[in-house]
Amino acid sequence: MTLPFILIVIIGSLLFLPFLGSVHLFDWDEINFAESAREMIVTGNYSAVQINFEPFWEKPPLFFWFQVLSMKLFGVNEFAARFPDAICGIITLCFIYYIGKRQYKGNLAAWWVLCYLGSILPHFYFKSGIIDPIFNLFIFAAIYQFYLAAKQDIVVVSVMRYFFLAGIFTGLAILTKGPVALIICLLTLFIFVAVKRFTWFFRFKHLLVYGLIALFITSFWFVPETIKNGPWFLVEFVKYQAGLFTSNIAGHQQPFWYHTAVLLVGCFPISFIALAAIKKNNYYSYQENLFRTLMIVLFFVVLILFSIVKTKIVHYSSMCWLPLTFLAAYAIASVQKKRLKFSAVLSTCILVFGIILSTVLIAIPVIFSNKKLKDLALANIKDRFTVANFSINTGWTGFEAIPGILLLAVVCTGFYFLIRKQHSKGFYILLTGITLIIPLIAIMVVPKIEKHTQGTAISFFESLKGKNCYIFHTGYKSYAPYFYAQIKPLTANDSLFHKRAQFLNQLGVKKFTDLSQERYRDYDDFEKDWLLNGNIDKPAYFIAKSHDQEGLEKQTGLIMLWEKGGFTAYKRMP
């Protein structure tokens, strides 16, 4: 058993670690999380989550602690911010191989690993710097404990240890992202029981221990935080989490079917392969098929839950990826044993969608490396900001089409073998090929896209690093100024420090955490007005989207520095 894990660690390291820091962090989430970790290091306060050195109530601190450790090792940079997810990716691959090998006969475990590596978004996210890969791993570990408990005869074997461990993993998941972890786990557990025709494999005492252990783990941070700073964080955190469910937060409203489309497109090709696993087969035992049932329950719990939630972001449904990749592996292993049929319809779907995706990957470099084609394409885009983003020259050569060409070849070759009933060869070519193509996309295509979408602004912020100045972005939400300008907390030597205190005093509060949510915007507007019109003590820099500058273009006393890539920058001197 040792050799496969060594191979997985080596393969995972080769796929996830090289070029990990070769592209800037992406606004919002990647930069948001890295900045919270950086501010912990700057202030030496590792118990408080902050943004712009003000309390940040949207996330608990566990993931930021991982990033802090990484930054202590590698410095404050993109590689360090993404390193925890790369390590999580290696651990996740080892974990799913362990489950597959321990619970299933045959080579399902190996296929599961390959299905994860050979699907687009699941692979890409282990090269990112966001919370969800670690959050999902903790939840999945908890769900796996439920399965181990369900396998036992409750009369003969005590299942308490499984619920104890599930409580630990759920508590860690809550400390990573929030109470939605508990909601997912409990919904999955009780719906799983219902699907099993209400065959209860646990008693109330097991559920009580599970809840108490999860509460105990979370209390390691929530209790000291509440004692130290009062209930503010807990109250605002709960309000924010509730807001995600009941309202559209920060413009992330999407249709009900949004996450279904994300999974179908983003998890290509396993999203199509997994459809063959809808029907179970008798090659696997009852206990083996029981895990399949649990994975189906988990998949639909997450999909339906986050389809109902008003705020919809791509990675909200990322917990679906683990059961989806399992179902794809289950389908492949079953087709190999001739217990399931892989229809020509599914093979054709893979071919058609693969051709579409390949065409896009080929067309983008071809268009943007040719001025006439680029101008023609941009003329058909109505959004002014997007047109300005992609009008700048980022050095497309046309060679960036290579990943798309390779993908087309892999998809067509895989289809050839699938349609000829040589399924093992077809699946292997398809998944292995995509596994190797994804890093090429990350190296050749993603950096160019990043330069178009945010590169101009980030270069500006980087140029301000180390300067004693104020920086303010207006008209759009961004965390990039904080991280890439490496801002420092205000001190008593800064005029803005005292102006903030005076404004809070006018509102009748002593500190930021005493503000109501309605007053947060007033606080931001006050700072903007003072930087534009007040008696500033050092240079102030402003950046806005060029098509919506919120009055900066009419403001007297501002010096325009440049306008390019959809952004406009200004400077105001004392």
Coordinates of C-alpha atoms in Angstrom, one line a residue:
M1 CA 0.0 0.0 0.0
T2 CA 2.9 2.4 0.6
L3 CA 4.1 2.6 -3.1
P4 CA 0.8 4.0 -4.5
F5 CA 0.8 6.8 -1.9
I6 CA 4.4 7.7 -2.7
L7 CA 3.5 7.9 -6.4
I8 CA 0.4 10.1 -5.6
V9 CA 2.6 12.5 -3.5
I10 CA 5.1 12.7 -6.3
I11 CA 2.5 13.2 -9.1
G12 CA 0.6 15.7 -7.0
S13 CA 3.7 17.7 -6.2
L14 CA 4.7 17.8 -9.9
L15 CA 1.2 18.9 -10.9
F16 CA 0.4 21.4 -8.2
L17 CA 3.6 23.0 -7.0
P18 CA 5.5 24.2 -10.1
F19 CA 4.7 27.7 -11.3
L20 CA 2.3 28.1 -8.3
G21 CA 3.3 31.7 -7.9
S22 CA 3.8 32.6 -11.5
V23 CA 0.5 34.6 -11.7
H24 CA -0.9 37.3 -9.4
L25 CA -3.6 36.3 -7.0
F26 CA -7.1 36.9 -8.3
D27 CA -9.5 39.4 -6.9
W28 CA -11.6 38.9 -4.8
D29 CA -11.2 35.7 -2.8
E30 CA -7.6 34.8 -3.4
I31 CA -6.3 38.3 -2.5
N32 CA -8.9 38.7 0.3
F33 CA -7.6 35.6 2.1
A34 CA -3.9 36.2 1.5
E35 CA -4.3 39.8 2.8
S36 CA -6.0 38.6 6.0
A37 CA -3.0 36.3 6.6
R38 CA -0.6 39.1 5.8
E39 CA -2.2 41.4 8.3
M40 CA -2.0 38.8 11.0
I41 CA 1.8 38.7 10.4
V42 CA 2.1 42.5 10.2
T43 CA 0.2 43.1 13.5
G44 CA 1.3 40.0 15.3
N45 CA -2.4 39.4 16.2
Y46 CA -3.2 35.9 15.0
S47 CA -6.6 35.7 16.8
A48 CA -8.3 38.5 14.9
V49 CA -9.3 38.3 11.2
Q50 CA -8.8 41.7 9.6
I51 CA -9.0 43.4 6.2
N52 CA -7.4 46.9 5.8
F53 CA -6.6 46.5 9.5
E54 CA -10.2 46.6 10.4
P55 CA -12.2 43.6 11.8
F56 CA -13.4 41.2 9.0
W57 CA -16.4 39.2 10.0
E58 CA -17.0 37.0 6.9
K59 CA -14.6 34.1 7.7
P60 CA -13.1 32.3 10.8
P61 CA -9.3 32.1 11.0
L62 CA -8.2 28.5 10.4
F63 CA -7.4 28.8 6.7
F64 CA -5.6 32.1 7.3
W65 CA -3.4 30.3 10.0
F66 CA -2.4 27.8 7.3
Q67 CA -1.4 30.7 5.0
V68 CA 0.5 32.4 7.8
L69 CA 2.6 29.3 8.4
S70 CA 3.2 29.2 4.6
M71 CA 4.2 32.8 4.5
K72 CA 6.5 32.4 7.4
L73 CA 8.3 29.7 5.3
F74 CA 8.2 31.2 1.8
G75 CA 7.5 34.9 2.3
V76 CA 4.5 37.0 1.6
N77 CA 3.8 36.1 -2.0
E78 CA 1.5 34.2 -4.4
F79 CA 3.3 30.9 -3.9
A80 CA 2.9 31.0 -0.1
A81 CA -0.8 32.0 -0.4
R82 CA -1.5 29.0 -2.7
F83 CA 0.8 26.5 -1.0
P84 CA -1.8 25.3 1.6
D85 CA -4.2 24.3 -1.2
A86 CA -1.5 22.5 -3.1
I87 CA -0.7 20.4 0.0
C88 CA -4.4 19.9 0.6
G89 CA -4.6 18.6 -3.0
I90 CA -2.0 16.0 -2.3
I91 CA -3.6 14.9 0.9
T92 CA -7.1 14.8 -0.7
L93 CA -5.7 12.5 -3.5
C94 CA -4.2 10.2 -0.9
F95 CA -7.4 10.2 1.1
I96 CA -9.7 9.3 -1.7
Y97 CA -7.2 6.6 -2.8
Y98 CA -7.2 5.3 0.7
I99 CA -11.0 5.2 0.8
G100 CA -11.3 3.6 -2.6
K101 CA -8.7 0.9 -1.8
R102 CA -10.1 0.2 1.6
Q103 CA -13.8 0.0 0.7
Y104 CA -13.7 -1.3 -2.9
K105 CA -12.3 -4.2 -4.7
G106 CA -10.6 -3.7 -8.1
N107 CA -9.0 -0.5 -9.3
L108 CA -11.7 2.0 -8.5
A109 CA -9.3 3.8 -6.1
A110 CA -6.8 4.6 -9.0
W111 CA -9.6 5.7 -11.3
W112 CA -11.0 8.0 -8.5
V113 CA -7.6 9.8 -8.3
L114 CA -7.4 10.1 -12.1
C115 CA -11.0 11.3 -12.3
Y116 CA -10.1 14.1 -9.9
L117 CA -6.9 15.1 -11.7
G118 CA -8.5 14.8 -15.1
S119 CA -11.4 17.2 -14.4
I120 CA -10.9 20.9 -15.0
L121 CA -12.1 22.8 -11.9
P122 CA -11.3 20.2 -9.3
H123 CA -7.7 20.1 -10.6
F124 CA -7.4 23.9 -10.9
Y125 CA -8.6 24.7 -7.4
F126 CA -5.6 22.8 -5.9
K127 CA -3.5 25.5 -7.6
S128 CA -5.4 28.3 -6.0
G129 CA -5.4 30.2 -2.7
I130 CA -9.0 29.9 -1.6
I131 CA -10.6 28.3 1.4
D132 CA -12.8 25.7 -0.2
P133 CA -10.4 22.8 -0.9
I134 CA -9.5 22.5 2.8
F135 CA -13.1 23.2 3.9
N136 CA -14.3 20.4 1.6
L137 CA -11.7 17.9 2.8
F138 CA -12.8 18.4 6.4
I139 CA -16.5 17.9 5.5
F140 CA -15.7 14.9 3.4
A141 CA -13.7 13.3 6.2
A142 CA -16.7 13.8 8.5
I143 CA -19.1 12.3 6.0
Y144 CA -16.8 9.3 5.6
Q145 CA -17.1 8.7 9.4
F146 CA -20.9 8.5 9.0
Y147 CA -20.3 5.8 6.3
L148 CA -18.0 3.8 8.6
A149 CA -20.7 4.0 11.3
A150 CA -23.4 2.9 8.9
K151 CA -21.4 -0.2 8.0
Q152 CA -21.4 -1.5 11.6
D153 CA -24.0 -3.5 13.4
I154 CA -24.9 -1.0 16.1
V155 CA -25.9 -3.8 18.5
V156 CA -22.5 -5.5 18.2
V157 CA -20.1 -2.6 17.5
S158 CA -20.0 0.8 19.2
V159 CA -20.1 3.6 16.6
M160 CA -19.3 6.3 19.1
R161 CA -15.7 6.7 17.9
Y162 CA -17.0 7.5 14.3
F163 CA -19.3 10.2 15.5
F164 CA -16.5 11.5 17.8
L165 CA -14.1 11.8 14.8
A166 CA -16.9 13.3 12.6
G167 CA -17.4 16.0 15.3
I168 CA -13.7 16.8 15.1
F169 CA -13.7 17.2 11.4
T170 CA -17.0 19.2 11.3
G171 CA -15.6 21.5 14.0
L172 CA -12.5 22.1 11.9
A173 CA -14.6 22.8 8.8
I174 CA -16.6 25.3 10.8
L175 CA -13.4 27.0 11.9
T176 CA -12.4 27.1 8.2
K177 CA -15.4 28.6 6.7
G178 CA -18.5 28.6 8.9
P179 CA -21.6 26.8 10.1
V180 CA -22.7 25.7 6.6
A181 CA -20.4 22.7 7.3
L182 CA -22.7 21.5 10.0
I183 CA -25.7 22.1 7.8
I184 CA -24.2 20.0 5.0
C185 CA -23.2 17.2 7.4
L186 CA -26.5 16.9 9.2
L187 CA -28.6 17.2 6.0
T188 CA -26.5 14.4 4.4
L189 CA -26.8 12.2 7.5
F190 CA -30.5 12.4 7.9
I191 CA -31.4 12.2 4.2
F192 CA -29.0 9.2 4.0
V193 CA -31.0 7.6 6.8
A194 CA -34.3 8.3 5.0
V195 CA -32.9 6.8 1.8
K196 CA -32.0 3.7 3.8
R197 CA -35.7 3.5 4.7
F198 CA -35.1 4.9 8.1
T199 CA -32.7 2.2 9.2
W200 CA -31.1 4.1 12.1
F201 CA -27.4 3.2 12.6
F202 CA -27.0 5.7 15.5
R203 CA -28.8 6.8 18.6
F204 CA -29.4 10.2 20.1
K205 CA -26.3 9.9 22.3
H206 CA -24.1 9.5 19.2
L207 CA -25.6 12.7 17.7
L208 CA -25.2 14.5 21.0
V209 CA -21.5 13.6 21.2
Y210 CA -21.0 14.6 17.5
G211 CA -22.5 18.1 18.2
L212 CA -20.7 18.6 21.5
I213 CA -17.3 17.7 19.9
A214 CA -17.9 20.0 17.0
L215 CA -18.9 22.8 19.4
F216 CA -15.8 22.1 21.5
I217 CA -13.5 22.3 18.5
T218 CA -15.0 25.6 17.4
S219 CA -14.9 27.0 20.9
F220 CA -11.1 27.0 20.8
W221 CA -11.4 30.2 18.8
F222 CA -14.9 31.6 19.1
V223 CA -14.9 31.6 22.9
P224 CA -11.6 33.5 23.4
E225 CA -12.6 35.9 20.6
T226 CA -15.9 36.6 22.3
I227 CA -14.3 37.0 25.7
K228 CA -11.6 39.4 24.3
N229 CA -13.7 41.5 21.9
G230 CA -17.3 40.8 22.9
P231 CA -20.0 39.2 20.7
W232 CA -19.5 41.6 17.8
F233 CA -17.7 39.1 15.5
L234 CA -20.1 36.3 16.3
V235 CA -23.2 38.5 15.7
E236 CA -21.9 39.9 12.4
F237 CA -20.6 36.5 11.2
V238 CA -24.0 35.0 11.7
K239 CA -25.7 37.9 10.0
Y240 CA -23.4 37.6 7.0
Q241 CA -23.9 33.8 6.8
A242 CA -27.7 34.3 6.9
G243 CA -27.4 37.0 4.3
L244 CA -25.7 34.6 1.9
F245 CA -28.7 32.3 2.1
T246 CA -31.5 34.9 2.0
S247 CA -30.2 37.7 -0.3
N248 CA -27.8 38.5 -3.1
I249 CA -24.5 39.5 -1.6
A250 CA -22.1 41.6 -3.7
G251 CA -23.7 41.0 -7.1
H252 CA -23.5 37.2 -7.0
Q253 CA -27.1 36.5 -7.9
Q254 CA -27.5 33.8 -10.5
P255 CA -30.4 31.6 -11.8
F256 CA -31.4 28.4 -9.9
W257 CA -29.7 26.2 -12.5
Y258 CA -26.3 28.0 -12.2
H259 CA -24.5 25.4 -10.2
T260 CA -25.8 22.6 -12.4
A261 CA -24.2 24.4 -15.4
V262 CA -21.0 25.0 -13.4
L263 CA -20.6 21.3 -12.6
L264 CA -21.4 20.2 -16.1
V265 CA -18.9 22.6 -17.7
G266 CA -16.3 23.0 -15.0
C267 CA -16.0 19.3 -14.2
F268 CA -15.7 18.1 -17.8
P269 CA -15.3 15.3 -18.7
I270 CA -16.2 13.5 -15.5
S271 CA -19.6 15.3 -15.3
F272 CA -20.7 13.2 -18.3
I273 CA -18.9 10.0 -17.2
A274 CA -20.6 10.1 -13.8
L275 CA -24.1 10.0 -15.4
A276 CA -23.4 6.3 -16.2
A277 CA -23.3 5.6 -12.4
I278 CA -27.0 6.5 -11.9
K279 CA -27.7 2.7 -12.1
K280 CA -25.9 0.6 -9.5
N281 CA -24.6 -2.9 -10.3
N282 CA -24.3 -6.2 -8.5
Y283 CA -20.5 -6.5 -9.0
Y284 CA -20.2 -4.5 -5.8
S285 CA -21.5 -5.7 -2.4
Y286 CA -24.2 -4.0 -0.4
Q287 CA -21.7 -2.1 1.7
E288 CA -19.8 -1.0 -1.3
N289 CA -23.0 0.3 -2.9
L290 CA -23.9 1.9 0.4
F291 CA -21.0 4.3 -0.1
R292 CA -22.3 5.1 -3.6
T293 CA -25.7 5.9 -2.1
L294 CA -24.1 8.2 0.4
M295 CA -22.1 10.0 -2.3
I296 CA -25.3 10.5 -4.3
V297 CA -27.0 12.0 -1.2
L298 CA -24.1 14.3 -0.5
F299 CA -24.0 15.4 -4.1
F300 CA -27.6 16.4 -4.3
V301 CA -27.6 17.9 -0.8
V302 CA -24.9 20.3 -1.8
L303 CA -26.3 21.0 -5.3
I304 CA -29.9 21.7 -4.1
L305 CA -28.8 23.6 -1.0
F306 CA -26.6 26.0 -3.0
S307 CA -29.1 26.3 -5.8
I308 CA -31.6 27.6 -3.3
V309 CA -29.1 30.0 -1.7
K310 CA -29.5 33.5 -3.2
T311 CA -25.8 34.2 -3.4
K312 CA -24.1 31.9 -6.0
I313 CA -20.4 31.7 -6.6
V314 CA -18.6 28.9 -8.5
H315 CA -16.9 27.3 -5.5
Y316 CA -20.0 27.2 -3.4
S317 CA -20.9 23.9 -5.2
S318 CA -17.3 22.6 -5.0
M319 CA -18.2 20.1 -2.3
C320 CA -20.0 18.3 -5.2
W321 CA -16.7 17.5 -6.8
L322 CA -15.7 14.7 -4.4
P323 CA -18.9 12.6 -4.8
L324 CA -19.0 13.5 -8.5
T325 CA -15.4 12.2 -9.2
F326 CA -16.3 9.1 -7.1
L327 CA -19.4 8.4 -9.2
A328 CA -17.3 8.8 -12.4
A329 CA -14.7 6.3 -11.0
Y330 CA -17.6 3.9 -10.0
A331 CA -18.9 4.1 -13.6
I332 CA -15.6 3.5 -15.2
A333 CA -14.8 0.5 -12.9
S334 CA -18.2 -0.9 -13.5
V335 CA -18.0 -0.5 -17.3
Q336 CA -14.6 -2.3 -17.1
K337 CA -16.3 -5.2 -15.5
K338 CA -19.1 -5.1 -18.1
R339 CA -21.7 -4.5 -15.3
L340 CA -22.6 -1.1 -16.7
K341 CA -22.9 0.2 -20.3
F342 CA -21.4 3.5 -21.4
S343 CA -23.7 4.7 -24.0
A344 CA -22.8 6.2 -27.4
V345 CA -24.9 9.2 -26.3
L346 CA -22.6 10.0 -23.4
S347 CA -19.5 9.4 -25.6
T348 CA -20.9 11.8 -28.2
C349 CA -21.7 14.4 -25.4
I350 CA -18.0 14.2 -24.4
L351 CA -16.9 14.6 -28.0
V352 CA -19.2 17.6 -28.7
F353 CA -18.5 19.4 -25.5
G354 CA -14.7 18.7 -25.8
I355 CA -14.7 20.2 -29.4
I356 CA -16.5 23.3 -28.1
L357 CA -14.1 23.7 -25.2
S358 CA -11.1 23.1 -27.5
T359 CA -12.4 25.6 -30.0
V360 CA -12.6 28.3 -27.3
L361 CA -9.1 27.5 -26.1
I362 CA -7.8 27.7 -29.6
A363 CA -9.8 30.8 -30.7
I364 CA -8.8 33.0 -27.8
P365 CA -5.0 33.1 -28.5
V366 CA -5.6 33.2 -32.3
I367 CA -7.9 36.2 -32.0
F368 CA -5.8 38.2 -29.5
S369 CA -2.6 37.6 -31.4
N370 CA -4.1 39.1 -34.5
K371 CA -5.1 42.8 -34.3
K372 CA -7.8 42.6 -37.0
L373 CA -9.5 39.6 -35.4
K374 CA -9.1 41.2 -32.0
D375 CA -10.7 44.5 -33.1
L376 CA -13.5 42.6 -34.7
A377 CA -14.2 40.6 -31.6
L378 CA -14.1 43.6 -29.3
A379 CA -16.5 45.5 -31.5
N380 CA -19.2 42.9 -30.7
I381 CA -18.8 43.3 -26.9
K382 CA -21.1 45.8 -25.3
D383 CA -19.5 46.0 -21.8
R384 CA -17.1 49.0 -21.9
F385 CA -14.9 47.7 -19.0
T386 CA -14.4 44.3 -20.7
V387 CA -13.5 46.0 -24.0
A388 CA -11.0 48.2 -22.2
N389 CA -9.5 45.2 -20.4
F390 CA -8.9 43.3 -23.5
S391 CA -7.8 46.2 -25.6
I392 CA -4.3 46.3 -24.0
N393 CA -1.4 44.3 -25.4
T394 CA -0.4 41.4 -23.1
G395 CA 1.9 39.6 -25.5
W396 CA -0.3 36.9 -27.1
T397 CA 1.8 35.0 -29.7
G398 CA -0.7 32.4 -30.9
F399 CA 1.3 29.6 -29.3
E400 CA -1.1 29.7 -26.4
A401 CA -3.4 27.7 -28.6
I402 CA -1.3 24.6 -28.0
P403 CA -3.3 23.4 -25.0
G404 CA -6.5 23.7 -27.0
I405 CA -5.1 21.8 -29.9
L406 CA -3.9 19.1 -27.6
L407 CA -7.3 18.9 -25.9
L408 CA -9.0 18.5 -29.3
A409 CA -6.6 15.6 -30.1
V410 CA -7.1 14.0 -26.7
V411 CA -10.9 14.3 -26.9
C412 CA -11.1 12.9 -30.4
T413 CA -8.8 10.0 -29.6
G414 CA -10.7 9.2 -26.4
F415 CA -13.9 9.2 -28.3
Y416 CA -12.5 6.9 -31.0
F417 CA -11.8 4.2 -28.4
L418 CA -15.0 4.8 -26.4
I419 CA -17.2 4.4 -29.5
R420 CA -15.2 1.2 -30.4
K421 CA -16.0 -0.2 -26.9
Q422 CA -12.4 0.0 -25.8
H423 CA -13.5 1.9 -22.8
S424 CA -10.5 1.5 -20.5
K425 CA -8.2 2.8 -23.1
G426 CA -10.6 5.6 -24.0
F427 CA -11.1 6.8 -20.4
Y428 CA -7.4 6.6 -19.6
I429 CA -6.4 8.7 -22.7
L430 CA -9.1 11.2 -22.0
L431 CA -8.4 11.7 -18.2
T432 CA -4.6 11.4 -18.4
G433 CA -4.5 13.8 -21.4
I434 CA -6.6 16.4 -19.6
T435 CA -4.5 16.0 -16.4
L436 CA -1.4 17.0 -18.4
I437 CA -3.1 19.8 -20.4
I438 CA -4.5 21.6 -17.3
P439 CA -1.0 22.7 -16.1
L440 CA -0.3 24.0 -19.7
I441 CA -3.4 26.1 -19.6
A442 CA -2.3 27.4 -16.2
I443 CA 1.1 28.3 -17.5
M444 CA 0.3 29.6 -21.0
V445 CA -3.2 31.0 -20.9
V446 CA -4.2 32.0 -17.4
P447 CA -1.3 34.6 -17.0
K448 CA -2.5 36.4 -20.1
I449 CA -6.1 36.5 -19.0
E450 CA -5.0 37.8 -15.6
K451 CA -3.1 40.6 -17.2
H452 CA -6.2 41.6 -19.1
T453 CA -8.6 41.5 -16.2
Q454 CA -6.6 43.0 -13.4
G455 CA -2.9 43.3 -14.4
T456 CA -3.0 47.1 -15.0
A457 CA -4.4 47.8 -11.5
I458 CA -2.1 45.4 -9.7
S459 CA 1.0 46.8 -11.4
F460 CA -0.1 50.2 -10.1
F461 CA -0.5 49.0 -6.5
E462 CA 2.9 47.2 -6.7
S463 CA 4.5 50.5 -7.7
L464 CA 3.2 52.1 -4.5
K465 CA 4.6 49.4 -2.2
G466 CA 6.8 51.0 0.5
K467 CA 5.6 54.5 -0.2
N468 CA 4.2 56.6 2.6
C469 CA 0.8 57.4 1.1
Y470 CA -2.9 56.8 1.2
I471 CA -4.5 54.5 -1.4
F472 CA -8.2 54.5 -2.2
H473 CA -10.2 52.5 -4.8
T474 CA -13.6 53.7 -5.7
G475 CA -16.5 52.4 -7.8
Y476 CA -15.6 48.8 -7.5
K477 CA -14.8 46.3 -4.7
S478 CA -11.2 45.1 -4.5
Y479 CA -8.7 43.7 -2.0
A480 CA -5.7 44.2 -4.3
P481 CA -4.6 47.6 -3.0
Y482 CA -4.0 46.2 0.5
F483 CA -2.0 43.1 -0.5
Y484 CA 0.0 44.4 -3.5
A485 CA 0.8 47.8 -2.1
Q486 CA 1.6 46.0 1.2
I487 CA -0.2 48.7 3.2
K488 CA 0.6 49.2 6.9
P489 CA -1.8 50.0 9.8
L490 CA -2.4 53.7 10.5
T491 CA -0.5 55.2 13.4
A492 CA -0.9 58.3 15.5
N493 CA 1.4 60.0 13.1
D494 CA -1.2 59.7 10.3
S495 CA -3.9 62.4 10.0
L496 CA -6.4 59.8 8.8
F497 CA -5.9 57.9 12.1
H498 CA -7.3 60.9 14.0
K499 CA -10.0 61.7 11.4
R500 CA -11.3 58.2 11.7
A501 CA -11.5 58.5 15.5
Q502 CA -13.2 61.9 15.2
F503 CA -15.8 60.5 12.8
L504 CA -16.5 57.5 15.1
N505 CA -17.0 59.9 18.0
Q506 CA -19.5 61.9 15.9
L507 CA -21.5 58.8 15.4
G508 CA -21.4 58.2 19.1
V509 CA -19.3 55.0 19.1
K510 CA -15.7 54.4 20.3
K511 CA -14.5 51.8 17.8
F512 CA -15.2 50.3 14.4
T513 CA -16.9 47.2 15.9
D514 CA -19.5 49.4 17.5
L515 CA -20.8 50.5 14.1
S516 CA -24.1 49.1 12.7
Q517 CA -24.0 47.6 9.2
E518 CA -25.9 50.7 8.0
R519 CA -23.0 52.8 9.1
Y520 CA -20.2 50.9 7.4
R521 CA -20.9 52.7 4.1
D522 CA -20.9 56.1 5.9
Y523 CA -17.5 55.2 7.3
D524 CA -16.2 54.5 3.8
D525 CA -17.7 57.6 2.3
F526 CA -16.3 59.8 5.0
E527 CA -12.8 58.5 4.3
K528 CA -13.2 59.0 0.6
D529 CA -14.4 62.6 1.1
W530 CA -11.6 63.4 3.4
L531 CA -8.9 62.0 1.0
L532 CA -10.4 64.0 -1.8
N533 CA -11.1 67.3 0.0
G534 CA -9.5 67.2 3.4
N535 CA -6.2 68.5 4.7
I536 CA -4.2 65.4 3.9
D537 CA -0.7 65.0 5.3
K538 CA 0.8 62.8 2.6
P539 CA 0.1 61.9 -1.1
A540 CA -3.2 60.1 -1.8
Y541 CA -3.6 57.8 -4.8
F542 CA -7.0 56.9 -6.3
I543 CA -8.0 54.3 -8.9
A544 CA -11.4 53.7 -10.5
K545 CA -12.9 51.9 -13.5
S546 CA -12.5 54.3 -16.4
H547 CA -16.2 54.1 -17.5
D548 CA -17.5 54.9 -14.0
Q549 CA -15.1 57.0 -12.0
E550 CA -17.8 58.2 -9.5
G551 CA -16.9 61.9 -10.1
L552 CA -13.1 61.6 -9.8
E553 CA -12.8 63.0 -13.4
K554 CA -14.5 66.2 -12.2
Q555 CA -12.6 66.5 -8.9
T556 CA -10.4 69.6 -8.7
G557 CA -6.9 69.0 -7.2
L558 CA -6.5 65.5 -8.7
I559 CA -3.7 64.8 -11.1
M560 CA -4.5 62.0 -13.7
L561 CA -1.6 59.6 -13.8
W562 CA -2.8 57.3 -16.5
E563 CA -5.8 55.6 -18.1
K564 CA -5.5 52.1 -19.5
G565 CA -6.8 48.6 -19.3
G566 CA -10.2 49.8 -18.1
F567 CA -8.8 51.7 -15.1
T568 CA -7.9 55.3 -14.4
A569 CA -5.4 56.4 -11.7
Y570 CA -5.1 59.8 -10.0
K571 CA -2.9 61.4 -7.4
R572 CA -3.5 64.2 -4.9
M573 CA -0.7 66.0 -3.1
P574 CA -0.9 67.5 0.4

